[in-house]
Tab-separated table of C-alpha atoms in Angstrom:
chain	number	residue	atom	x	y	z
A	1	ASP	CA	4.828	6.423	19.702
A	2	ILE	CA	7.261	7.074	16.960
A	3	SER	CA	6.222	8.426	13.524
A	4	VAL	CA	8.685	9.222	10.598
A	5	LYS	CA	5.672	9.700	8.144
A	6	HIS	CA	7.045	11.625	4.994
A	7	TYR	CA	10.364	11.389	5.989
A	8	HIS	CA	13.356	9.866	4.111
A	9	PHE	CA	14.437	7.413	6.604
A	10	THR	CA	17.872	5.747	6.173
A	11	LYS	CA	19.899	2.753	7.395
A	12	ASP	CA	21.831	4.820	9.819
A	13	GLN	CA	18.956	6.363	11.374
A	14	VAL	CA	17.360	2.784	11.950
A	15	GLU	CA	20.415	1.945	14.008
A	16	GLY	CA	20.073	5.124	16.279
A	17	LEU	CA	16.434	4.665	16.640
A	18	PHE	CA	16.430	0.914	17.968
A	19	ALA	CA	19.192	1.741	20.211
A	20	ALA	CA	16.804	4.179	21.889
A	21	LEU	CA	13.834	1.729	21.723
A	22	GLN	CA	15.646	-0.868	23.424
A	23	LYS	CA	15.566	1.280	26.544
A	24	LYS	CA	11.664	1.926	26.323
A	25	ILE	CA	9.137	-0.111	28.271
A	26	GLY	CA	6.125	-1.550	27.019
A	27	ASP	CA	4.590	-2.028	23.431
A	28	LEU	CA	5.244	0.355	20.672
A	29	THR	CA	3.417	1.934	17.929
A	30	LEU	CA	5.762	2.767	14.654
A	31	CYS	CA	4.886	4.474	11.574
A	32	PHE	CA	7.172	4.477	8.710
A	33	SER	CA	4.537	5.614	6.034
A	34	ASP	CA	6.061	7.127	2.909
A	35	ALA	CA	9.339	6.974	4.526
A	36	ARG	CA	11.446	6.207	1.247
A	37	LEU	CA	12.622	2.966	2.622
A	38	ASP	CA	15.390	1.580	0.417
A	39	ASP	CA	16.648	-1.917	0.240
A	40	GLU	CA	19.399	-1.722	2.800
A	41	THR	CA	17.149	0.345	5.270
A	42	GLN	CA	14.378	-2.411	4.973
A	43	ALA	CA	16.714	-5.220	5.378
A	44	LEU	CA	18.103	-3.463	8.731
A	45	LEU	CA	14.759	-2.388	9.947
A	46	PHE	CA	13.127	-5.932	9.744
A	47	LYS	CA	15.940	-7.548	11.142
A	48	SER	CA	15.904	-5.027	14.101
A	49	LEU	CA	11.993	-5.629	14.519
A	50	ILE	CA	12.635	-9.370	14.830
A	51	TYR	CA	14.724	-8.737	17.934
A	52	LEU	CA	12.461	-5.969	19.459
A	53	GLN	CA	9.379	-8.097	19.509
A	54	ARG	CA	7.459	-5.267	21.185
A	55	VAL	CA	5.507	-3.729	18.454
A	56	SER	CA	1.537	-3.401	18.638
A	57	THR	CA	1.046	-1.291	15.764
A	58	LEU	CA	3.097	-1.099	12.403
A	59	ASP	CA	2.513	1.240	9.522
A	60	LEU	CA	4.664	0.456	6.539
A	61	SER	CA	2.334	2.293	3.950
A	62	GLU	CA	3.464	3.950	0.742
A	63	ASN	CA	6.994	2.067	0.874
A	64	ASN	CA	7.990	0.061	-2.190
A	65	LEU	CA	8.510	-3.012	-0.334
A	66	SER	CA	11.253	-5.322	-1.830
A	67	PRO	CA	10.699	-8.744	-2.627
A	68	LEU	CA	14.296	-9.587	-1.458
A	69	HIS	CA	13.358	-8.621	2.072
A	70	ILE	CA	9.885	-10.133	2.259
A	71	PRO	CA	11.053	-13.407	3.837
A	72	THR	CA	12.729	-11.309	6.888
A	73	MET	CA	9.583	-9.323	7.098
A	74	GLY	CA	7.419	-12.572	7.297
A	75	LYS	CA	9.703	-13.988	9.936
A	76	MET	CA	9.389	-10.432	12.076
A	77	LEU	CA	5.605	-10.975	11.840
A	78	SER	CA	5.862	-14.830	12.859
A	79	VAL	CA	7.690	-13.878	16.070
A	80	THR	CA	6.138	-10.764	17.273
A	81	PRO	CA	3.531	-11.862	20.015
A	82	THR	CA	2.157	-8.130	20.510
A	83	LEU	CA	1.389	-7.054	17.010
A	84	VAL	CA	-2.126	-6.047	16.701
A	85	VAL	CA	-2.228	-3.617	13.641
A	86	LEU	CA	-0.346	-3.925	10.541
A	87	CYS	CA	-0.777	-1.524	7.622
A	88	LEU	CA	0.615	-2.227	4.352
A	89	ARG	CA	-1.376	0.229	2.183
A	90	GLY	CA	0.068	1.059	-1.202
A	91	CYS	CA	3.240	-0.948	-0.799
A	92	ARG	CA	3.113	-2.586	-4.329
A	93	ILE	CA	2.439	-6.098	-2.886
A	94	THR	CA	2.157	-8.294	-5.981
A	95	ASP	CA	0.696	-12.060	-6.070
A	96	SER	CA	4.266	-13.361	-5.597
A	97	THR	CA	5.126	-11.155	-2.766
A	98	TRP	CA	1.814	-11.841	-0.903
A	99	GLU	CA	2.349	-15.566	-0.930
A	100	VAL	CA	5.686	-15.207	0.770
A	101	LEU	CA	4.346	-12.653	3.309
A	102	CYS	CA	1.424	-15.070	4.180
A	103	ARG	CA	3.472	-18.298	4.281
A	104	ASP	CA	6.355	-16.942	6.356
A	105	GLY	CA	4.685	-14.597	8.146
A	106	LEU	CA	0.913	-13.807	8.341
A	107	GLU	CA	-0.389	-17.374	8.769
A	108	ARG	CA	1.944	-18.120	11.806
A	109	ASN	CA	1.085	-14.828	13.622
A	110	LYS	CA	-1.643	-15.295	16.408
A	111	SER	CA	-2.109	-11.814	17.494
A	112	LEU	CA	-3.129	-9.705	14.429
A	113	LYS	CA	-6.426	-7.983	14.717
A	114	ARG	CA	-6.347	-5.472	11.913
A	115	LEU	CA	-4.687	-5.862	8.378
A	116	ASP	CA	-4.683	-3.175	5.707
A	117	VAL	CA	-3.360	-4.264	2.518
A	118	SER	CA	-5.419	-1.865	0.215
A	119	TYR	CA	-3.944	-0.166	-2.713
A	120	ASN	CA	-1.960	-3.038	-3.855
A	121	LEU	CA	-1.394	-5.144	-6.956
A	122	MET	CA	-3.002	-8.490	-5.891
A	123	THR	CA	-5.110	-10.418	-8.264
A	124	ASP	CA	-7.296	-13.531	-8.113
A	125	LEU	CA	-3.851	-15.469	-7.927
A	126	SER	CA	-3.880	-14.467	-4.255
A	127	LEU	CA	-7.304	-15.563	-3.291
A	128	ASP	CA	-6.470	-18.805	-1.550
A	129	PHE	CA	-3.917	-17.028	0.914
A	130	ILE	CA	-6.418	-14.319	1.731
A	131	GLU	CA	-9.093	-16.877	2.168
A	132	THR	CA	-7.114	-18.821	4.507
A	133	LEU	CA	-6.317	-15.809	6.707
A	134	ILE	CA	-10.189	-15.134	6.796
A	135	LEU	CA	-11.113	-18.895	7.680
A	136	THR	CA	-8.435	-19.620	10.143
A	137	LYS	CA	-7.160	-16.515	12.053
A	138	GLY	CA	-9.647	-16.182	14.915
A	139	ASN	CA	-8.191	-12.945	16.337
A	140	LEU	CA	-8.244	-11.116	12.693
A	141	ALA	CA	-11.450	-8.758	13.076
A	142	THR	CA	-10.686	-6.613	9.976
A	143	ILE	CA	-8.898	-7.036	6.633
A	144	ASP	CA	-9.106	-4.473	4.117
A	145	ILE	CA	-8.149	-5.436	0.474
A	146	SER	CA	-9.939	-2.455	-1.177
A	147	TRP	CA	-8.223	-1.109	-4.406
A	148	ASN	CA	-6.592	-4.407	-5.366
A	149	LEU	CA	-7.162	-6.113	-8.812
A	150	LEU	CA	-9.555	-8.761	-7.852
A	151	SER	CA	-12.293	-9.955	-10.143
A	152	VAL	CA	-15.989	-9.812	-9.126
A	153	GLY	CA	-15.951	-13.490	-8.751
A	154	GLY	CA	-13.117	-13.332	-6.443
A	155	ILE	CA	-14.573	-10.584	-4.266
A	156	ALA	CA	-17.699	-12.607	-3.907
A	157	ARG	CA	-15.575	-15.605	-2.881
A	158	LEU	CA	-13.886	-13.785	0.124
A	159	HIS	CA	-17.313	-12.171	1.207
A	160	ARG	CA	-18.517	-15.769	1.143
A	161	ALA	CA	-15.535	-16.941	3.205
A	162	ALA	CA	-16.134	-14.080	5.665
A	163	PHE	CA	-19.728	-15.333	6.218
A	164	ASP	CA	-18.796	-18.882	6.159
A	165	ARG	CA	-15.955	-18.835	8.725
A	166	ALA	CA	-18.111	-20.020	11.419
A	167	LYS	CA	-20.242	-22.356	9.421
A	168	PRO	CA	-19.991	-26.115	8.692
A	169	ARG	CA	-19.871	-25.533	4.784
A	170	SER	CA	-16.518	-23.496	5.278
A	171	GLN	CA	-14.964	-26.608	6.859
A	172	GLN	CA	-16.273	-28.726	3.863
A	173	ARG	CA	-14.515	-26.193	1.433
A	174	MET	CA	-11.339	-26.112	3.366
A	175	GLN	CA	-11.460	-30.064	3.722
A	176	ARG	CA	-10.428	-29.592	7.428
A	177	THR	CA	-11.874	-28.949	10.719
A	178	LEU	CA	-12.194	-25.430	11.824
A	179	LYS	CA	-13.172	-23.814	14.979
A	180	GLN	CA	-16.020	-21.493	15.331
A	181	LEU	CA	-14.679	-17.904	14.639
A	182	PRO	CA	-15.927	-14.607	15.384
A	183	LYS	CA	-17.101	-12.199	12.819
A	184	ILE	CA	-14.674	-10.502	10.412
A	185	ASP	CA	-14.977	-7.209	8.440
A	186	VAL	CA	-13.675	-7.782	4.776
A	187	HIS	CA	-13.460	-4.354	2.909
A	188	ALA	CA	-13.222	-5.235	-0.612
A	189	PRO	CA	-13.534	-3.068	-3.677
A	190	ASP	CA	-16.867	-1.640	-4.077
A	191	PRO	CA	-18.767	-0.867	-7.175
A	192	GLU	CA	-17.236	2.653	-7.909
A	193	GLN	CA	-13.817	0.786	-7.596
A	194	ARG	CA	-14.661	-2.091	-9.747
A	195	LEU	CA	-16.053	0.599	-12.602
A	196	PHE	CA	-12.119	1.281	-12.847
A	197	LEU	CA	-10.623	-1.953	-12.238
A	198	MET	CA	-13.146	-3.667	-14.927
A	199	ARG	CA	-11.499	-1.622	-17.627
A	200	HIS	CA	-8.183	-3.808	-17.191
A	201	GLU	CA	-9.893	-7.233	-17.481
A	202	GLY	CA	-9.467	-9.549	-20.492
A	203	ALA	CA	-12.214	-11.725	-21.883
A	204	SER	CA	-11.675	-14.324	-19.150
A	205	GLY	CA	-12.829	-11.722	-16.504
A	206	LEU	CA	-9.183	-11.786	-14.813
A	207	PRO	CA	-7.012	-8.712	-14.758
A	208	LYS	CA	-4.394	-8.147	-17.258
A	209	VAL	CA	-1.934	-7.140	-14.585
A	210	PRO	CA	0.943	-9.813	-14.376
A	211	ALA	CA	2.253	-11.324	-11.351
A	212	ALA	CA	5.664	-9.648	-11.411
A	213	LEU	CA	8.226	-8.487	-8.826
A	214	ALA	CA	7.589	-5.153	-7.630
A	215	GLU	CA	10.654	-3.858	-9.350
A	216	ALA	CA	9.686	-4.900	-12.619
A	217	MET	CA	6.327	-2.875	-12.304
A	218	SER	CA	5.929	0.403	-14.137
A	219	LEU	CA	3.072	2.756	-13.995
A	220	ASP	CA	1.578	0.700	-17.003
A	221	HIS	CA	1.077	-2.074	-14.863
A	222	TYR	CA	-1.265	-0.153	-12.318
A	223	ILE	CA	-4.638	0.771	-12.262
A	224	SER	CA	-5.002	3.268	-15.357
A	225	MET	CA	-3.477	6.487	-14.199
A	226	HIS	CA	-5.030	8.016	-17.122
A	227	VAL	CA	-8.538	6.905	-16.594
A	228	LEU	CA	-8.519	7.828	-13.014
A	229	LEU	CA	-7.094	11.248	-13.462
A	230	ARG	CA	-9.327	12.307	-16.274
A	231	ASP	CA	-12.571	11.220	-14.723
A	232	ARG	CA	-13.937	14.349	-13.065
A	233	LYS	CA	-16.541	12.285	-11.151
A	234	ILE	CA	-14.109	11.304	-8.942
A	235	HIS	CA	-13.500	13.946	-5.950
A	236	PRO	CA	-9.954	15.802	-6.554
A	237	LEU	CA	-8.724	14.897	-3.008
A	238	LEU	CA	-9.390	11.138	-3.939
A	239	ARG	CA	-7.488	11.329	-7.230
A	240	ILE	CA	-4.483	13.040	-5.265
A	241	ARG	CA	-4.963	9.989	-2.831
A	242	LEU	CA	-4.626	7.628	-5.688
A	243	LEU	CA	-1.705	9.726	-7.172
A	244	ARG	CA	0.352	9.217	-3.881
A	245	MET	CA	-0.355	5.552	-3.739
A	246	MET	CA	0.649	4.910	-7.431
A	247	THR	CA	3.802	6.627	-6.936
A	248	SER	CA	4.787	5.928	-3.559
A	249	GLY	CA	8.328	4.919	-2.785
A	250	LYS	CA	9.932	5.841	-5.975
A	251	HIS	CA	11.316	9.066	-7.921
A	252	ILE	CA	9.402	10.066	-11.007
A	253	THR	CA	10.681	12.077	-13.649
A	254	PRO	CA	9.763	15.801	-14.502
A	255	ASP	CA	8.059	14.482	-17.864
A	256	MET	CA	5.868	12.105	-15.841
A	257	ALA	CA	5.149	14.673	-13.290
A	258	ALA	CA	4.089	17.260	-15.854
A	259	GLU	CA	1.800	14.623	-17.583
A	260	GLN	CA	0.161	13.709	-14.303
A	261	LEU	CA	-0.361	17.409	-13.406
A	262	THR	CA	-1.885	18.365	-16.802
A	263	LEU	CA	-3.892	15.370	-17.219
A	264	GLY	CA	-5.589	15.486	-13.783
A	265	PHE	CA	-5.287	18.966	-12.192
A	266	ALA	CA	-4.815	21.632	-15.003
A	267	SER	CA	-8.457	22.757	-14.593
A	268	GLU	CA	-8.781	22.387	-10.702
A	269	GLU	CA	-9.220	25.198	-8.118
A	270	THR	CA	-5.873	26.582	-6.863
A	271	TRP	CA	-5.810	24.678	-3.395
A	272	VAL	CA	-6.128	21.405	-5.521
A	273	GLN	CA	-3.340	22.058	-7.720
A	274	ARG	CA	-1.286	23.110	-4.987
A	275	GLU	CA	-1.543	19.621	-3.079
A	276	ALA	CA	-0.972	17.926	-6.422
A	277	VAL	CA	2.151	19.807	-7.052
A	278	GLU	CA	3.641	19.294	-3.616
A	279	LEU	CA	2.962	15.572	-4.046
A	280	VAL	CA	4.598	15.106	-7.468
A	281	SER	CA	7.250	17.651	-6.627
A	282	SER	CA	8.157	15.660	-3.440
A	283	ARG	CA	8.614	12.412	-5.838
A	284	LEU	CA	11.392	14.165	-7.959
A	285	ALA	CA	14.923	13.239	-7.161
A	286	SER	CA	16.501	16.671	-7.129
A	287	LEU	CA	15.868	20.561	-6.945
A	288	GLU	CA	17.161	20.545	-10.514
A	289	GLN	CA	14.333	18.466	-11.603
A	290	ARG	CA	11.608	20.869	-9.831
A	291	VAL	CA	13.208	23.616	-12.024
A	292	VAL	CA	12.892	21.542	-15.275
A	293	LEU	CA	9.366	20.679	-13.965
A	294	SER	CA	8.452	24.231	-13.830
A	295	GLU	CA	9.685	24.866	-17.489
A	296	LYS	CA	7.141	22.135	-18.742
A	297	PHE	CA	4.270	24.658	-18.142
A	298	ALA	CA	3.838	28.020	-19.732
A	299	PRO	CA	5.662	31.037	-18.174
A	300	GLY	CA	3.715	33.016	-15.494
A	301	SER	CA	0.966	30.276	-15.536
A	302	GLU	CA	-0.726	29.030	-12.430
A	303	MET	CA	1.061	25.464	-12.296
A	304	SER	CA	4.487	26.968	-13.102
A	305	ARG	CA	4.198	29.473	-10.161
A	306	LEU	CA	2.922	26.703	-7.721
A	307	VAL	CA	6.038	24.528	-8.669
A	308	ILE	CA	8.384	27.159	-8.302
A	309	GLU	CA	7.042	27.772	-4.639
A	310	THR	CA	7.831	24.331	-3.632
A	311	TYR	CA	11.562	25.027	-4.100
A	312	HIS	CA	11.758	28.291	-2.651
């Protein structure tokens, strides 16, 4: 198993890693979660995986996947016969990138059993492709689409597809003949998640989030950071996890970091504040920015002290 989780993985390191992997025998488990994969690194990584074709588990969570390299990633998925688990949690997948990923990769893959695309930006425009996977992929046993921007009607449609995938009426709806398929577990947004997502729907019931390329998305396009961080009913560890998902794969400014810490964690216990500070500090581009962040709080305050501790 190879893991570079929470490590800044570069293009040069990709070359060294795959040179070593060529000598290993058997299927591989690769974890690149929150590895800060930039455009060049992603391009080389996906091309290398195409030639490797021995990966059973691939975790790319919390990376900002570039739309430019989604077609290459799709090709990799289509030619990897050993892939069983794919985790794309918090990768800023939009409707447009999901369409390419499904068309070029997921719909052609025959081995995948578990797919996690939670904490992304898919709306009801992605339903056709999700439904197709549910109704046609016999090996697929679990798909997690929780914390996406789906409407109540869209969620119901996917649960219906999961129930119907071995039933005659699903064949009628798809207007083609399907084999009987085993049960699939669909993890969709639950009522608690819907409580937050509903606040971002228009009169039509559809989310207001545009189907834009990932580079064009700002924090304003995501599930409301302010709503989530202010709501004290949410456990602080869940708020930290959401903060991680929404800032993954990118650098944030000291002003944004200070706002997030003040808004969501100023009155929490010290251990909660520490985790939040360590997270946002890791998203800053330099040591100088951490110094600037510490100056955003009152001198000698607990938050200022914790920020200072992260760069000593």
